[in-house]
PDB file of C-alpha atoms and ligand atoms in Angstrom:
ATOM      1  CA  MET A   1      -3.272  44.920 -21.831  1.00 73.00           C
ATOM      2  CA  SER A   2      -0.081  42.996 -21.012  1.00 88.00           C
ATOM      3  CA  VAL A   3       1.059  42.808 -17.417  1.00 96.00           C
ATOM      4  CA  ILE A   4       4.805  43.386 -17.042  1.00 98.00           C
ATOM      5  CA  LEU A   5       6.205  41.942 -13.834  1.00 98.00           C
ATOM      6  CA  PRO A   6       9.312  42.965 -11.873  1.00 98.00           C
ATOM      7  CA  VAL A   7      12.293  40.628 -12.446  1.00 98.00           C
ATOM      8  CA  ALA A   8      14.109  39.201  -9.409  1.00 98.00           C
ATOM      9  CA  GLN A   9      17.803  40.023  -9.343  1.00 98.00           C
ATOM     10  CA  ARG A  10      20.810  37.975  -8.194  1.00 98.00           C
ATOM     11  CA  GLY A  11      20.834  38.115  -4.383  1.00 97.00           C
ATOM     12  CA  ASP A  12      17.034  37.736  -4.122  1.00 98.00           C
ATOM     13  CA  VAL A  13      16.323  34.607  -2.051  1.00 98.00           C
ATOM     14  CA  ILE A  14      13.571  33.435  -4.420  1.00 98.00           C
ATOM     15  CA  LEU A  15      16.248  32.682  -7.050  1.00 98.00           C
ATOM     16  CA  THR A  16      17.908  30.166  -4.701  1.00 98.00           C
ATOM     17  CA  LEU A  17      14.790  28.102  -3.898  1.00 98.00           C
ATOM     18  CA  LYS A  18      13.502  24.879  -5.462  1.00 98.00           C
ATOM     19  CA  ALA A  19      10.185  25.861  -7.045  1.00 99.00           C
ATOM     20  CA  ALA A  20       7.000  23.881  -6.291  1.00 98.00           C
ATOM     21  CA  SER A  21       5.273  21.729  -8.918  1.00 98.00           C
ATOM     22  CA  VAL A  22       2.064  23.054 -10.441  1.00 98.00           C
ATOM     23  CA  ALA A  23      -0.823  20.974  -9.040  1.00 98.00           C
ATOM     24  CA  GLU A  24      -3.366  19.144 -11.234  1.00 97.00           C
ATOM     25  CA  SER A  25      -6.059  21.536  -9.956  1.00 97.00           C
ATOM     26  CA  GLU A  26      -4.123  24.530 -11.348  1.00 97.00           C
ATOM     27  CA  PHE A  27      -4.099  23.335 -14.981  1.00 98.00           C
ATOM     28  CA  ASN A  28      -6.514  25.220 -17.225  1.00 96.00           C
ATOM     29  CA  SER A  29      -7.019  27.869 -14.524  1.00 98.00           C
ATOM     30  CA  ALA A  30      -7.237  31.605 -15.131  1.00 98.00           C
ATOM     31  CA  TRP A  31      -4.378  32.066 -12.662  1.00 97.00           C
ATOM     32  CA  LEU A  32      -1.986  29.806 -14.603  1.00 98.00           C
ATOM     33  CA  ASN A  33      -2.944  31.368 -17.973  1.00 98.00           C
ATOM     34  CA  GLU A  34      -2.470  34.873 -16.550  1.00 98.00           C
ATOM     35  CA  LEU A  35       0.911  33.910 -15.074  1.00 98.00           C
ATOM     36  CA  ALA A  36       2.110  32.554 -18.444  1.00 98.00           C
ATOM     37  CA  ALA A  37       0.844  35.650 -20.308  1.00 98.00           C
ATOM     38  CA  ALA A  38       2.573  37.998 -17.854  1.00 98.00           C
ATOM     39  CA  MET A  39       5.801  35.949 -18.014  1.00 98.00           C
ATOM     40  CA  GLN A  40       5.772  36.116 -21.820  1.00 98.00           C
ATOM     41  CA  ALA A  41       5.114  39.861 -21.842  1.00 98.00           C
ATOM     42  CA  THR A  42       7.921  40.409 -19.315  1.00 98.00           C
ATOM     43  CA  MET A  43      10.335  38.246 -21.333  1.00 98.00           C
ATOM     44  CA  LEU A  44       9.530  40.169 -24.543  1.00 97.00           C
ATOM     45  CA  GLU A  45       9.837  43.536 -22.833  1.00 97.00           C
ATOM     46  CA  ARG A  46      13.332  42.547 -21.621  1.00 97.00           C
ATOM     47  CA  SER A  47      14.237  41.067 -25.050  1.00 96.00           C
ATOM     48  CA  GLY A  48      14.841  37.673 -23.455  1.00 97.00           C
ATOM     49  CA  VAL A  49      14.749  34.271 -25.136  1.00 98.00           C
ATOM     50  CA  GLY A  50      13.412  32.522 -22.037  1.00 98.00           C
ATOM     51  CA  ILE A  51      12.055  33.111 -18.554  1.00 98.00           C
ATOM     52  CA  ALA A  52      11.215  31.051 -15.466  1.00 99.00           C
ATOM     53  CA  ALA A  53       8.444  31.817 -12.936  1.00 99.00           C
ATOM     54  CA  PRO A  54      10.845  32.347  -9.983  1.00 99.00           C
ATOM     55  CA  GLN A  55      12.317  35.266 -11.966  1.00 99.00           C
ATOM     56  CA  VAL A  56       8.964  37.030 -11.567  1.00 98.00           C
ATOM     57  CA  TYR A  57       8.723  36.110  -7.872  1.00 98.00           C
ATOM     58  CA  ILE A  58       6.484  33.066  -8.374  1.00 98.00           C
ATOM     59  CA  SER A  59       8.120  29.906  -7.035  1.00 98.00           C
ATOM     60  CA  LYS A  60       6.312  27.470  -9.359  1.00 98.00           C
ATOM     61  CA  ARG A  61       7.656  25.115 -12.033  1.00 98.00           C
ATOM     62  CA  VAL A  62       6.724  27.084 -15.164  1.00 99.00           C
ATOM     63  CA  ILE A  63       9.156  28.165 -17.893  1.00 99.00           C
ATOM     64  CA  ILE A  64       8.940  29.746 -21.338  1.00 98.00           C
ATOM     65  CA  VAL A  65      11.443  29.089 -24.125  1.00 98.00           C
ATOM     66  CA  ALA A  66      11.517  31.292 -27.243  1.00 98.00           C
ATOM     67  CA  SER A  67      14.683  30.835 -29.275  1.00 96.00           C
ATOM     68  CA  ARG A  68      15.471  33.306 -32.059  1.00 92.00           C
ATOM     69  CA  PRO A  69      18.602  34.105 -34.045  1.00 92.00           C
ATOM     70  CA  ASN A  70      20.841  36.585 -32.223  1.00 89.00           C
ATOM     71  CA  PRO A  71      24.403  37.891 -32.595  1.00 87.00           C
ATOM     72  CA  ARG A  72      25.845  35.063 -30.432  1.00 86.00           C
ATOM     73  CA  TYR A  73      23.771  32.320 -32.058  1.00 91.00           C
ATOM     74  CA  PRO A  74      23.006  33.557 -35.603  1.00 90.00           C
ATOM     75  CA  ASP A  75      21.877  30.073 -36.681  1.00 91.00           C
ATOM     76  CA  ALA A  76      19.459  29.620 -33.759  1.00 90.00           C
ATOM     77  CA  PRO A  77      15.968  28.595 -34.864  1.00 91.00           C
ATOM     78  CA  GLU A  78      13.083  31.049 -34.558  1.00 95.00           C
ATOM     79  CA  MET A  79      10.536  29.370 -32.285  1.00 94.00           C
ATOM     80  CA  ASP A  80       7.051  30.282 -31.219  1.00 95.00           C
ATOM     81  CA  ALA A  81       7.243  30.650 -27.441  1.00 97.00           C
ATOM     82  CA  VAL A  82       6.725  27.299 -25.698  1.00 98.00           C
ATOM     83  CA  VAL A  83       5.251  27.348 -22.195  1.00 98.00           C
ATOM     84  CA  MET A  84       6.342  24.303 -20.190  1.00 98.00           C
ATOM     85  CA  VAL A  85       4.742  23.358 -16.895  1.00 98.00           C
ATOM     86  CA  ASN A  86       6.567  20.920 -14.573  1.00 98.00           C
ATOM     87  CA  PRO A  87       9.334  20.255 -17.144  1.00 99.00           C
ATOM     88  CA  GLU A  88      11.684  17.312 -16.580  1.00 98.00           C
ATOM     89  CA  ILE A  89      14.760  16.315 -18.543  1.00 98.00           C
ATOM     90  CA  LEU A  90      14.298  12.629 -19.377  1.00 98.00           C
ATOM     91  CA  GLU A  91      17.484  12.140 -21.393  1.00 98.00           C
ATOM     92  CA  GLN A  92      20.520  14.232 -22.227  1.00 98.00           C
ATOM     93  CA  SER A  93      23.331  13.718 -24.685  1.00 98.00           C
ATOM     94  CA  ASP A  94      26.793  12.792 -23.461  1.00 98.00           C
ATOM     95  CA  VAL A  95      28.015  15.386 -25.953  1.00 98.00           C
ATOM     96  CA  THR A  96      28.286  18.788 -24.293  1.00 98.00           C
ATOM     97  CA  VAL A  97      28.930  22.211 -25.799  1.00 98.00           C
ATOM     98  CA  LEU A  98      30.341  25.394 -24.366  1.00 97.00           C
ATOM     99  CA  GLY A  99      28.242  28.477 -25.153  1.00 97.00           C
ATOM    100  CA  GLU A 100      27.577  32.012 -24.008  1.00 97.00           C
ATOM    101  CA  GLU A 101      24.723  32.736 -21.629  1.00 98.00           C
ATOM    102  CA  GLY A 102      23.141  35.804 -20.138  1.00 98.00           C
ATOM    103  CA  CYS A 103      20.338  36.108 -17.596  1.00 98.00           C
ATOM    104  CA  LEU A 104      17.592  38.636 -16.998  1.00 98.00           C
ATOM    105  CA  SER A 105      18.352  38.247 -13.273  1.00 98.00           C
ATOM    106  CA  VAL A 106      22.111  38.883 -13.674  1.00 98.00           C
ATOM    107  CA  PRO A 107      22.362  42.089 -15.716  1.00 94.00           C
ATOM    108  CA  ASN A 108      25.520  43.015 -17.589  1.00 95.00           C
ATOM    109  CA  GLU A 109      27.161  39.627 -17.091  1.00 97.00           C
ATOM    110  CA  ARG A 110      27.772  36.923 -19.678  1.00 97.00           C
ATOM    111  CA  GLY A 111      29.583  33.629 -19.280  1.00 97.00           C
ATOM    112  CA  GLN A 112      30.522  30.418 -21.067  1.00 97.00           C
ATOM    113  CA  VAL A 113      28.563  27.435 -19.755  1.00 98.00           C
ATOM    114  CA  GLN A 114      28.955  23.755 -20.660  1.00 98.00           C
ATOM    115  CA  ARG A 115      25.559  22.184 -21.425  1.00 98.00           C
ATOM    116  CA  ALA A 116      24.265  18.973 -23.000  1.00 98.00           C
ATOM    117  CA  GLN A 117      23.964  19.450 -26.770  1.00 98.00           C
ATOM    118  CA  SER A 118      20.551  17.758 -26.912  1.00 98.00           C
ATOM    119  CA  ILE A 119      17.863  16.853 -24.374  1.00 98.00           C
ATOM    120  CA  LYS A 120      14.539  15.041 -24.275  1.00 98.00           C
ATOM    121  CA  VAL A 121      12.025  16.928 -22.113  1.00 98.00           C
ATOM    122  CA  LEU A 122       8.712  15.859 -20.574  1.00 99.00           C
ATOM    123  CA  TYR A 123       6.382  18.716 -19.717  1.00 99.00           C
ATOM    124  CA  HIS A 124       2.737  19.723 -19.491  1.00 98.00           C
ATOM    125  CA  THR A 125       0.936  22.427 -21.432  1.00 98.00           C
ATOM    126  CA  LEU A 126      -1.211  25.032 -19.661  1.00 98.00           C
ATOM    127  CA  THR A 127      -4.202  22.733 -20.127  1.00 98.00           C
ATOM    128  CA  GLY A 128      -2.354  19.796 -18.594  1.00 98.00           C
ATOM    129  CA  LYS A 129      -1.589  17.894 -21.793  1.00 98.00           C
ATOM    130  CA  GLN A 130       1.589  15.816 -21.421  1.00 98.00           C
ATOM    131  CA  MET A 131       4.223  16.453 -24.103  1.00 98.00           C
ATOM    132  CA  GLU A 132       7.627  15.006 -24.921  1.00 98.00           C
ATOM    133  CA  SER A 133      10.015  17.057 -27.100  1.00 98.00           C
ATOM    134  CA  ILE A 134      13.635  16.908 -28.159  1.00 98.00           C
ATOM    135  CA  PHE A 135      15.653  20.153 -28.183  1.00 98.00           C
ATOM    136  CA  GLU A 136      19.087  20.665 -29.683  1.00 98.00           C
ATOM    137  CA  GLY A 137      21.652  23.441 -29.693  1.00 97.00           C
ATOM    138  CA  PHE A 138      20.560  26.903 -28.505  1.00 98.00           C
ATOM    139  CA  PRO A 139      16.949  25.907 -27.615  1.00 98.00           C
ATOM    140  CA  ALA A 140      18.361  23.003 -25.522  1.00 98.00           C
ATOM    141  CA  ARG A 141      20.654  25.492 -23.770  1.00 98.00           C
ATOM    142  CA  ILE A 142      17.724  27.797 -22.944  1.00 98.00           C
ATOM    143  CA  VAL A 143      15.646  24.905 -21.563  1.00 98.00           C
ATOM    144  CA  GLN A 144      18.542  23.784 -19.316  1.00 98.00           C
ATOM    145  CA  HIS A 145      19.106  27.392 -18.126  1.00 98.00           C
ATOM    146  CA  GLU A 146      15.395  27.800 -17.305  1.00 99.00           C
ATOM    147  CA  ILE A 147      15.111  24.430 -15.503  1.00 99.00           C
ATOM    148  CA  ASP A 148      18.153  25.478 -13.459  1.00 99.00           C
ATOM    149  CA  HIS A 149      16.111  28.513 -12.329  1.00 99.00           C
ATOM    150  CA  LEU A 150      13.415  26.104 -11.053  1.00 98.00           C
ATOM    151  CA  ASN A 151      16.096  24.412  -8.956  1.00 98.00           C
ATOM    152  CA  GLY A 152      17.579  27.622  -7.543  1.00 98.00           C
ATOM    153  CA  ILE A 153      20.628  27.633  -9.824  1.00 98.00           C
ATOM    154  CA  LEU A 154      21.957  30.616 -11.826  1.00 98.00           C
ATOM    155  CA  PHE A 155      24.303  30.314 -14.816  1.00 98.00           C
ATOM    156  CA  VAL A 156      27.031  32.033 -12.774  1.00 98.00           C
ATOM    157  CA  ASP A 157      26.942  29.036 -10.372  1.00 98.00           C
ATOM    158  CA  HIS A 158      28.357  26.951 -13.250  1.00 97.00           C
ATOM    159  CA  LEU A 159      31.332  29.247 -13.811  1.00 95.00           C
ATOM    160  CA  SER A 160      34.598  28.251 -12.237  1.00 75.00           C
ATOM    161  CA  THR A 161      36.478  31.022 -10.425  1.00 58.00           C
TER     162      THR A 161
HETATM  163  O1  K1U B 201      16.305  33.031 -18.051  1.00 94.43           O
HETATM  164  C1  K1U B 201      16.754  34.113 -18.409  1.00 94.43           C
HETATM  165  O2  K1U B 201      17.330  34.840 -17.610  1.00 94.43           O
HETATM  166  C2  K1U B 201      16.619  34.558 -19.856  1.00 94.43           C
HETATM  167  C3  K1U B 201      17.894  34.357 -20.640  1.00 94.43           C
HETATM  168  C4  K1U B 201      17.834  33.027 -21.381  1.00 94.43           C
HETATM  169  C5  K1U B 201      19.126  32.503 -21.923  1.00 94.43           C
HETATM  170  C6  K1U B 201      19.948  33.261 -22.751  1.00 94.43           C
HETATM  171  C7  K1U B 201      21.111  32.726 -23.256  1.00 94.43           C
HETATM  172  C8  K1U B 201      21.465  31.426 -22.951  1.00 94.43           C
HETATM  173  C9  K1U B 201      20.669  30.686 -22.132  1.00 94.43           C
HETATM  174  C10 K1U B 201      19.488  31.218 -21.626  1.00 94.43           C
HETATM  175  C11 K1U B 201      18.002  35.508 -21.645  1.00 94.43           C
HETATM  176  O3  K1U B 201      17.168  35.687 -22.471  1.00 94.43           O
HETATM  177  S1  K1U B 201      19.400  36.543 -21.528  1.00 94.43           S
HETATM  178  C12 K1U B 201      19.221  37.738 -22.846  1.00 94.43           C
HETATM  179  C13 K1U B 201      19.344  37.232 -24.237  1.00 94.43           C
HETATM  180  O4  K1U B 201      18.440  37.470 -24.990  1.00 94.43           O
HETATM  181  C14 K1U B 201      20.509  36.476 -24.770  1.00 94.43           C
HETATM  182  C15 K1U B 201      21.699  36.361 -24.078  1.00 94.43           C
HETATM  183  C16 K1U B 201      22.775  35.652 -24.590  1.00 94.43           C
HETATM  184  C17 K1U B 201      22.696  35.071 -25.822  1.00 94.43           C
HETATM  185  C18 K1U B 201      21.524  35.183 -26.531  1.00 94.43           C
HETATM  186  C19 K1U B 201      20.433  35.898 -26.016  1.00 94.43           C
HETATM  187 ZN1   ZN B 202      18.315  33.303 -16.276  1.00 94.43          ZN
END
């Protein structure tokens, strides 16, 4: 049975905090696997394309990215969900693109955010394996949005008034 977790909403302090790194001792643990499974179930239930642990009230550096085509990004690739632990952006393109974003923690609001078009990301899998991947376009946008959550930033913080 999938565990669906409550999603923190704008105004909740947890969304403003810098999340803690996952420790070596937590890799391959039942707790980390259960967190990732519950995050994925919660993301799917809310029809999201990504989620970060602080959104489910866990201030740890874990994100999931699951691009799929959608009305705003019809050419987006369909990805199997990727769980990233302690993700870091190693390189980002100078080329930036403006694109629409939404957020499970900011219901009924959309906005245009400028993001790097492509990024190189270092992360760990749930078992602690180190990975390096390049993301472009919509998947790169989701990764940047989710890493912002780990640093206490919401997409609305990027919008000028
Ligand atoms: O982190 C989140 O709050 C999930 C968020 C991810 C995201 C969507 C769009 C751009 C960047 C990051 C969502 O899944 S919002 C809902 C959604 O499925 C969606 C919203 C706008 C465009 C495409 C999809
Ligand atoms: Zn969000």
